[in-house]
CSV table of C-alpha atoms in Angstrom, one decimal:
chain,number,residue,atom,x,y,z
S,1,UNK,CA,-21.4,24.5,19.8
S,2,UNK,CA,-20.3,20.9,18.2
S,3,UNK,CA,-17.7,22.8,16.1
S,4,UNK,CA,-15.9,24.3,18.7
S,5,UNK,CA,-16.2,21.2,21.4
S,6,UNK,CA,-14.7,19.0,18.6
S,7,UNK,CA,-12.1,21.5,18.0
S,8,UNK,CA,-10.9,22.1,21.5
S,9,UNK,CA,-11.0,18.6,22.0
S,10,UNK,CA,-8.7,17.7,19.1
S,11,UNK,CA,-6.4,20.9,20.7
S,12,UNK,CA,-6.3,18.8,23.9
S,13,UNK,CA,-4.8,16.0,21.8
S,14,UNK,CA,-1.9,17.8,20.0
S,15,UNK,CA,0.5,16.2,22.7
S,16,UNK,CA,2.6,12.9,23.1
S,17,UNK,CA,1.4,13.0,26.9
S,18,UNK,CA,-2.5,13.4,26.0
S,19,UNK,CA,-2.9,11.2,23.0
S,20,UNK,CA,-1.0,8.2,25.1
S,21,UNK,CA,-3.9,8.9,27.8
S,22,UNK,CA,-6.5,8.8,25.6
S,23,UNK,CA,-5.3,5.7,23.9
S,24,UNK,CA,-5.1,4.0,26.9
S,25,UNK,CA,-8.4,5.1,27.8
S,26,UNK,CA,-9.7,3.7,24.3
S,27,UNK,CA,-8.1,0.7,24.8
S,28,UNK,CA,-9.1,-0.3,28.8
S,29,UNK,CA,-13.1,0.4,27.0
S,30,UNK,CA,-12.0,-2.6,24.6
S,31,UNK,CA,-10.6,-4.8,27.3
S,32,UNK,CA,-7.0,-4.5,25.7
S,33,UNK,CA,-4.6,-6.8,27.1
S,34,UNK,CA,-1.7,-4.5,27.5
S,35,UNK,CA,-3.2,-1.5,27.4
S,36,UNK,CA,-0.9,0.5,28.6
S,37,UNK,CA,1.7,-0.7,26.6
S,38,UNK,CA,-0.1,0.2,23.2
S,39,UNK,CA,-0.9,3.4,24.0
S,40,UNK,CA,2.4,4.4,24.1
S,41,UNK,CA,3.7,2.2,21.8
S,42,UNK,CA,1.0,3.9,19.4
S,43,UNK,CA,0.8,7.4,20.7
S,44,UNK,CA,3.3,8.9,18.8
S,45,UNK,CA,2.0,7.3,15.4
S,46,UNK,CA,-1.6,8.6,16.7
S,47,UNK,CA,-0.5,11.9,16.8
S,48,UNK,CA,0.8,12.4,13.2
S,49,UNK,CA,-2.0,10.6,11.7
S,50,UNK,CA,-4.0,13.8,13.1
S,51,UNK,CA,-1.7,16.0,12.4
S,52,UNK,CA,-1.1,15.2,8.9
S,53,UNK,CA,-4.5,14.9,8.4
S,54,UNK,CA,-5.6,18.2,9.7
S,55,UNK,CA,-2.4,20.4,7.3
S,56,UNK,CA,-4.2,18.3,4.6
S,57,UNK,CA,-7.4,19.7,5.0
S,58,UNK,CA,-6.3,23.3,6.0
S,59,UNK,CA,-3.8,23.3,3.3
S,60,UNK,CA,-7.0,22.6,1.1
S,61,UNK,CA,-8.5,25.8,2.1
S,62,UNK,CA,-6.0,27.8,-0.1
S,63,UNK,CA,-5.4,25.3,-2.6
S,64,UNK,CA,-6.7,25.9,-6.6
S,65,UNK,CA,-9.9,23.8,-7.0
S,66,UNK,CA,-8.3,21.7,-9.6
S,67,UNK,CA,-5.9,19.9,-6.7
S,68,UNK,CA,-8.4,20.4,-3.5
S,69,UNK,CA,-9.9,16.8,-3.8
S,70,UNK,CA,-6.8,15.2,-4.0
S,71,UNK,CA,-5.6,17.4,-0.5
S,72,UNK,CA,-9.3,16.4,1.3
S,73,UNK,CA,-9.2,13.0,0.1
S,74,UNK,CA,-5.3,12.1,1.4
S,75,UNK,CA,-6.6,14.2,4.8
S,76,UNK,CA,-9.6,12.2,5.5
S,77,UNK,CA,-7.6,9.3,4.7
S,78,UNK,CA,-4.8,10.1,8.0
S,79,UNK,CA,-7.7,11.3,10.1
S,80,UNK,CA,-9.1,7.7,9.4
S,81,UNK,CA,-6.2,5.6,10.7
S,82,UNK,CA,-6.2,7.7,13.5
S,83,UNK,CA,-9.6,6.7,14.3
S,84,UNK,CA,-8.5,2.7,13.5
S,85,UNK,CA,-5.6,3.4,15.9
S,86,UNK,CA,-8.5,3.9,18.9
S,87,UNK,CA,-9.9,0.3,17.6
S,88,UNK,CA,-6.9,-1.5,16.5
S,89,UNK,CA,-4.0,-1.2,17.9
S,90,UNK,CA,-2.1,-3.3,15.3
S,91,UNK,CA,-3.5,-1.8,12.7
S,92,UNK,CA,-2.5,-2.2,9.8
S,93,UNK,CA,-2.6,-5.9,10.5
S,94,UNK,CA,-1.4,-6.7,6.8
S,95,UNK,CA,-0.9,-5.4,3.8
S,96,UNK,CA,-4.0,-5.7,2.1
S,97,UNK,CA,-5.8,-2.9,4.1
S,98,UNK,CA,-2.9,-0.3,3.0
S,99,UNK,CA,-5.0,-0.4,-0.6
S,100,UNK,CA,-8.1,2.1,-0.7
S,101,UNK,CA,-10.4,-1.0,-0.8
S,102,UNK,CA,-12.9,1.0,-3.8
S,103,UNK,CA,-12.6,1.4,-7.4
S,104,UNK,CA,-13.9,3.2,-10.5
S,105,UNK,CA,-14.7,1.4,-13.7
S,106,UNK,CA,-13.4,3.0,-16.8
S,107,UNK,CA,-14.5,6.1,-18.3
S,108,UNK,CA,-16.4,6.8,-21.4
S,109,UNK,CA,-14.7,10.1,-23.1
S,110,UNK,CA,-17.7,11.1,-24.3
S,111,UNK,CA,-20.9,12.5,-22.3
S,112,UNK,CA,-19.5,11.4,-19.0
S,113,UNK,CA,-21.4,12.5,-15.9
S,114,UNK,CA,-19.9,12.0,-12.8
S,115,UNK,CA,-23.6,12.1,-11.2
S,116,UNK,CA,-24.3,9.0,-13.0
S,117,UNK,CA,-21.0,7.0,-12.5
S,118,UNK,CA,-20.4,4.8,-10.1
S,119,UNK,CA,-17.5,3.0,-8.1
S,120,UNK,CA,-17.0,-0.7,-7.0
S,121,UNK,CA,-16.6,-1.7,-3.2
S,122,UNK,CA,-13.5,-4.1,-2.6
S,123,UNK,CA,-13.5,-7.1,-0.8
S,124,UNK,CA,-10.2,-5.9,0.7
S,125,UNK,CA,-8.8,-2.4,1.6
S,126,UNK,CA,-9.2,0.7,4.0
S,127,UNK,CA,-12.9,2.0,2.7
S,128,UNK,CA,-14.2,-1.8,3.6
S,129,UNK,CA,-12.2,-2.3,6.9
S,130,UNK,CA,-13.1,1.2,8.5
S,131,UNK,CA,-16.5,0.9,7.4
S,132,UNK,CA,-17.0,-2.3,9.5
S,133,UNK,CA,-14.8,-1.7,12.5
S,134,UNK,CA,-15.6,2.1,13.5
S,135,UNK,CA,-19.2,1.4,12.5
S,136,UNK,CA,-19.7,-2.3,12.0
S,137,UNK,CA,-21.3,-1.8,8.6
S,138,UNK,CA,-21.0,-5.2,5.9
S,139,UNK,CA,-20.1,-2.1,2.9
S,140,UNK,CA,-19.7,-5.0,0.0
S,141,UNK,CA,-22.9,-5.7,0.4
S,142,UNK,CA,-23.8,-2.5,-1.6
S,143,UNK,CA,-21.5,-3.7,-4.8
S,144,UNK,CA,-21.6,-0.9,-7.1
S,145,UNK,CA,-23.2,2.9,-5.6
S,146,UNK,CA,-23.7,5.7,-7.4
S,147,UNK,CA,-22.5,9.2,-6.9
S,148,UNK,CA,-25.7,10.4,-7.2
S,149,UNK,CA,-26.6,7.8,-3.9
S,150,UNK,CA,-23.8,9.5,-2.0
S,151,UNK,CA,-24.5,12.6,-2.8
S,152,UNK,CA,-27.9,11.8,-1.3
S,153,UNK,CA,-26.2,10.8,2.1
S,154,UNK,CA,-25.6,14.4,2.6
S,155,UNK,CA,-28.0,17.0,4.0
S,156,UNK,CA,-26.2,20.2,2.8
S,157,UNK,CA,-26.7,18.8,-0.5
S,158,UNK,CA,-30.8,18.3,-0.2
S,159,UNK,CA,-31.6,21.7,-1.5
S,160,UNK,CA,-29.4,21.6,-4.6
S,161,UNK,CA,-30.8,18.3,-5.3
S,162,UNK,CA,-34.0,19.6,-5.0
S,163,UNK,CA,-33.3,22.4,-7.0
S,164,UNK,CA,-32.0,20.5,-9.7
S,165,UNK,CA,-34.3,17.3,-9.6
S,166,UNK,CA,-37.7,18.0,-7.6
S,167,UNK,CA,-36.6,15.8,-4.8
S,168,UNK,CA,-35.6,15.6,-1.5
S,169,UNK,CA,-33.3,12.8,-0.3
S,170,UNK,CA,-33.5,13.8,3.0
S,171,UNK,CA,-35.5,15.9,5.2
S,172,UNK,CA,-35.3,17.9,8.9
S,173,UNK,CA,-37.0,16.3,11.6
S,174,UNK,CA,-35.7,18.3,14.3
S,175,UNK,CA,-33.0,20.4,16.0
S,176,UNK,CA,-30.6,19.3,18.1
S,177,UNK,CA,-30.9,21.6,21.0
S,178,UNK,CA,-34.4,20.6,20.6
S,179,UNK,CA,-34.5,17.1,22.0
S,180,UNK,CA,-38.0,16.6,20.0
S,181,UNK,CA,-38.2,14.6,16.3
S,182,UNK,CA,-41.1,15.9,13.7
S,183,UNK,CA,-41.2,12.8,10.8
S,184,UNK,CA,-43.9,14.2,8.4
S,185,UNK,CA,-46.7,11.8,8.4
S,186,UNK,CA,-46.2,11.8,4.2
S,187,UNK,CA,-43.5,9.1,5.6
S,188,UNK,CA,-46.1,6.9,6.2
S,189,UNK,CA,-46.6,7.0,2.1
S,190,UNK,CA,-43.2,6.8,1.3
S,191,UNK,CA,-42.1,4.1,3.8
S,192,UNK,CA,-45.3,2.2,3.2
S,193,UNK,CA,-46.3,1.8,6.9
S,194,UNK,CA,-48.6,2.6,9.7
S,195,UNK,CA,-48.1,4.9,12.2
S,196,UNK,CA,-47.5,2.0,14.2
S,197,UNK,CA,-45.2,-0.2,12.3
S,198,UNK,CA,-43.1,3.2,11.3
S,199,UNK,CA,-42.3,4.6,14.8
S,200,UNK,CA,-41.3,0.8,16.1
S,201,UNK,CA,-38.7,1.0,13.1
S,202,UNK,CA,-37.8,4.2,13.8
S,203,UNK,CA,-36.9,3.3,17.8
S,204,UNK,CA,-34.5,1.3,17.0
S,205,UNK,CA,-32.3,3.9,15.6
S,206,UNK,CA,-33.0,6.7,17.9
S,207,UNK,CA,-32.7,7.2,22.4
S,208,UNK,CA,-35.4,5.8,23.9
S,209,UNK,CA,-38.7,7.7,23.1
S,210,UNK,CA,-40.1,9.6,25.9
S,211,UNK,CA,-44.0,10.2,24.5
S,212,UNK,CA,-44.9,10.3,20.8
S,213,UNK,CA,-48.1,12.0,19.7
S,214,UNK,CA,-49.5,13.0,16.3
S,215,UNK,CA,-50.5,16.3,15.2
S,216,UNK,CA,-52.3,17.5,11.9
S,217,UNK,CA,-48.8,16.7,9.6
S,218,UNK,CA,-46.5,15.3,12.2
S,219,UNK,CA,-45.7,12.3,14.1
S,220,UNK,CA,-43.6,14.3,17.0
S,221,UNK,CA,-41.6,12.3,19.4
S,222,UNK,CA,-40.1,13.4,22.9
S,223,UNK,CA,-36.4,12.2,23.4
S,224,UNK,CA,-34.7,12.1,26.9
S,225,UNK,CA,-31.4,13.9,25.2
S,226,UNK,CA,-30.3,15.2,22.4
S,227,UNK,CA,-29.1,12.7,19.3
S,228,UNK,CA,-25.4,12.0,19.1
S,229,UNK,CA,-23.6,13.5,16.0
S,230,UNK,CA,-21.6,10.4,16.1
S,231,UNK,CA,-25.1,8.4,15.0
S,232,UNK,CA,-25.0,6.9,11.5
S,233,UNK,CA,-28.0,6.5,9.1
S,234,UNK,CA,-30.5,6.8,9.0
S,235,UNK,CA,-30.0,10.0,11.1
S,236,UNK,CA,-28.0,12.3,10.0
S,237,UNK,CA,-26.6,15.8,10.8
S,238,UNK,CA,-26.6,19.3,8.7
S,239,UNK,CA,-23.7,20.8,10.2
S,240,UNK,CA,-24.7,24.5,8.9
S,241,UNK,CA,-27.9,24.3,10.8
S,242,UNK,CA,-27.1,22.0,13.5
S,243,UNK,CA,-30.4,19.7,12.6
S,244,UNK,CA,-31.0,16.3,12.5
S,245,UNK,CA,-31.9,15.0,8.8
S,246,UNK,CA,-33.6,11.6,7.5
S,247,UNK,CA,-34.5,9.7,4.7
S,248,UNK,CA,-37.8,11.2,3.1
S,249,UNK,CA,-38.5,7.8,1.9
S,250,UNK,CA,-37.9,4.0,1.9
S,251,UNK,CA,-35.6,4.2,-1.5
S,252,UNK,CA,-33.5,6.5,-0.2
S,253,UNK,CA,-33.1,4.4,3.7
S,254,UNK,CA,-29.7,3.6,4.7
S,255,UNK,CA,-27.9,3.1,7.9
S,256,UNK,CA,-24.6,3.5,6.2
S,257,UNK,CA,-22.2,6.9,8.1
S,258,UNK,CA,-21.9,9.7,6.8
S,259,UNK,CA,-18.1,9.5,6.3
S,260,UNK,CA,-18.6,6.6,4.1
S,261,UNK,CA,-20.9,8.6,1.5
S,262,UNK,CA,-17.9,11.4,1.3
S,263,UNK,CA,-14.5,8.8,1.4
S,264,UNK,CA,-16.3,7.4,-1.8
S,265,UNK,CA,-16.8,10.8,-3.3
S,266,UNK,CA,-13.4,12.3,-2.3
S,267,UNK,CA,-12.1,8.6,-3.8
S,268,UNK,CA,-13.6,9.1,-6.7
S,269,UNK,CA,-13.0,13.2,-7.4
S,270,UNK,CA,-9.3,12.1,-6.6
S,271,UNK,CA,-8.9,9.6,-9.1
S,272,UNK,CA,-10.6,12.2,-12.0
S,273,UNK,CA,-8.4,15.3,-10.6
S,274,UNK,CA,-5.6,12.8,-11.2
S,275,UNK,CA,-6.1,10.8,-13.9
S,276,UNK,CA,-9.2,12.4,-16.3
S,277,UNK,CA,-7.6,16.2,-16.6
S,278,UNK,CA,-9.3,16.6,-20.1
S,279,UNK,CA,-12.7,16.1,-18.5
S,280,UNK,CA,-11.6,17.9,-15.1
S,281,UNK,CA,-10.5,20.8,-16.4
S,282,UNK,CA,-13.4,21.3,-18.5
S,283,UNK,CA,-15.5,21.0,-15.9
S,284,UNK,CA,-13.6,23.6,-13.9
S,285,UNK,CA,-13.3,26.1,-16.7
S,286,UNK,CA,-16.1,25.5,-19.2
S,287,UNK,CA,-19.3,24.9,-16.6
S,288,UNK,CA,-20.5,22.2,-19.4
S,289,UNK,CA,-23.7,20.2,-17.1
S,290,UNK,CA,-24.6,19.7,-13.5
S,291,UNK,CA,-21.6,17.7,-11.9
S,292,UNK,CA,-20.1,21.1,-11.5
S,293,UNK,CA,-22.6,22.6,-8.8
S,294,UNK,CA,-22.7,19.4,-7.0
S,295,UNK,CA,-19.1,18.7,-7.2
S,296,UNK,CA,-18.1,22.4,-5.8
S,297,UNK,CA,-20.8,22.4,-3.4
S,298,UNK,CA,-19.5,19.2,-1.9
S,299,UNK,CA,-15.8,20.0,-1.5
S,300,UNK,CA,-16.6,23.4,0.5
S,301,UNK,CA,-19.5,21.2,2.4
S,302,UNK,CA,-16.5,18.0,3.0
S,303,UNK,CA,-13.7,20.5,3.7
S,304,UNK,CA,-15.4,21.2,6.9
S,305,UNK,CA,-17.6,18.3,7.7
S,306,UNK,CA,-15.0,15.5,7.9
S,307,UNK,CA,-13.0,16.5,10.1
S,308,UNK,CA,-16.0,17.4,12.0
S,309,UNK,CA,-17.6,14.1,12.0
S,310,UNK,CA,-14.2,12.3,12.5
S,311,UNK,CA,-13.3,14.3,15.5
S,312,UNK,CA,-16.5,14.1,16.9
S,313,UNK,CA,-15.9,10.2,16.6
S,314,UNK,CA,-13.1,10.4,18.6
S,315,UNK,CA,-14.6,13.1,21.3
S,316,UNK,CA,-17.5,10.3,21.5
S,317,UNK,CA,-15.0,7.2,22.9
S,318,UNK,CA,-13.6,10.0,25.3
């Protein structure tokens, strides 16, 4: 059901005539001064950011493995500015935020993982500036994050993780069609709070709860609707089975979006397809240790769910 409302929706936008409605639309909601005059003024622009975006990511679908991240990385990047465009209608105010606002340190040749390394956030650049405007998220307060965090931020990747390391990052609490949340009452444990203290948190990030009760392993709580799949951490959404996902414990608590967790993986997979072709094609050839599973795994999980979550951004304003 989300797939295919996102999709027709981003079908309805594939015109000069539509996109300037919707812009205008997206600007009146932000009290634009000249609304009208922006949208058209930006319409055009709008367009081809989608548009290029989405013949990156289908052009992906065919590509060899050893260019794909390089495709899905320059895709989400378009499909990005198109969502900025909805925001700020100047953007890019300046130069500075034309730079990818994210780096990686330098490699050790030998016994590299790329589940281990990290990347730096930049005090100026894209990853920073569409981090706080579409979801008014401070990202340079995290510094340095690991792959293995992102890779965490991502509830198709739970099982492998769990497979390969006895945990689980993040767990279901529900189905959407559902309109009902199950946290485990183990949460209690691993967020080291009462029943009490846990679900007042927990309102905060969620519609207003309808009744709440607790059964012999749940705490279960009624919702008036179902739960947006444009809602960032800590709620997140498995795409495969349209279920709603959280943090299994207080180390592993974010409210950081989705699309952050995979821009900083597609970043970072770029900048190795690129630039470390030694270690990326033995990776892709020999099998040598775990990055490959959970590198693989991630670019047929990304290929699908960016564009999902980034049209669903822009369905949402709609």
């Amino acid at each position: 059901m989300w797939k295919k409302e996102v999709n027709d929706f981003l079908t309805y936008l594939k015109s000069a005539e539509t996109s300037q409605t919707y812009l205008y639309r997206c600007y009146q909601t932000i009290q634009l001064e000249q609304a009208e005059a922006k949208s058209y003024q930006n319409c055009y622009r709008f367009l081809y950011y989608l548009e290029h975006g989405r013949t990156f990511y289908e052009t992906s679908k065919n590509a060899p493995l050893m260019v794909k991240p390089i495709l899905l990385f320059y895709g989400m990047v378009h499909l990005l500015k198109a969502c900025l465009l909805t925001r700020r209608p100047d953007y890019p105010e300046n130069t500075t935020l034309l730079a990818h606002g994210v780096s990686t340190r330098k490699r050790k040749k030998q016994q590299y993982s790329f589940w281990k390394d990290e990347v730096k956030i930049q005090h100026n650049g894209l990853f920073p500036y569409f981090s706080h405007v579409l979801f008014d998220i401070d990202a340079l307060k995290s510094g340095k994050i690991a792959m293995k965090r992102l890779f965490a931020h991502i509830p198709e990747v739970s099982r492998l993780i769990r497979f390969h390391h006895g945990n689980t990052p993040l767990i279901n609490i529900g189905n959407y069609a559902e309109q009902q949340l199950r946290f485990p009452l183990s949460c209690l444990d691993t967020y080291h709070m009462t029943e009490t203290s846990f679900l007042t948190k927990m309102a905060a990030f969620f519609p207003p709860f309808l009744e709440q009760k607790t059964t012999k392993n749940h705490l279960v709580v009624d919702l008036p609707g179902p739960v947006s799949p444009h809602s960032q951490g800590p709620v997140f959404f498995n795409l495969e089975e349209e279920a709603i996902y959280f943090p299994s414990g207080r180390d592993q608590f974010t409210e950081w979006h989705e699309i952050m967790a995979h821009y900083l993986l597609l970043y970072n997979l770029s900048m190795i397809c690129r630039y470390e072709t030694e270690w990326w094609g033995d990776l892709l050839h020999s099998l040598p240790n775990e990055d490959h599973p959970f590198i693989v795994h991630f670019l047929k999980i990304t290929t699908d769910k960016v564009p999902f979550l980034i049209g669903w951004y822009l369905y949402d304003q709609h």
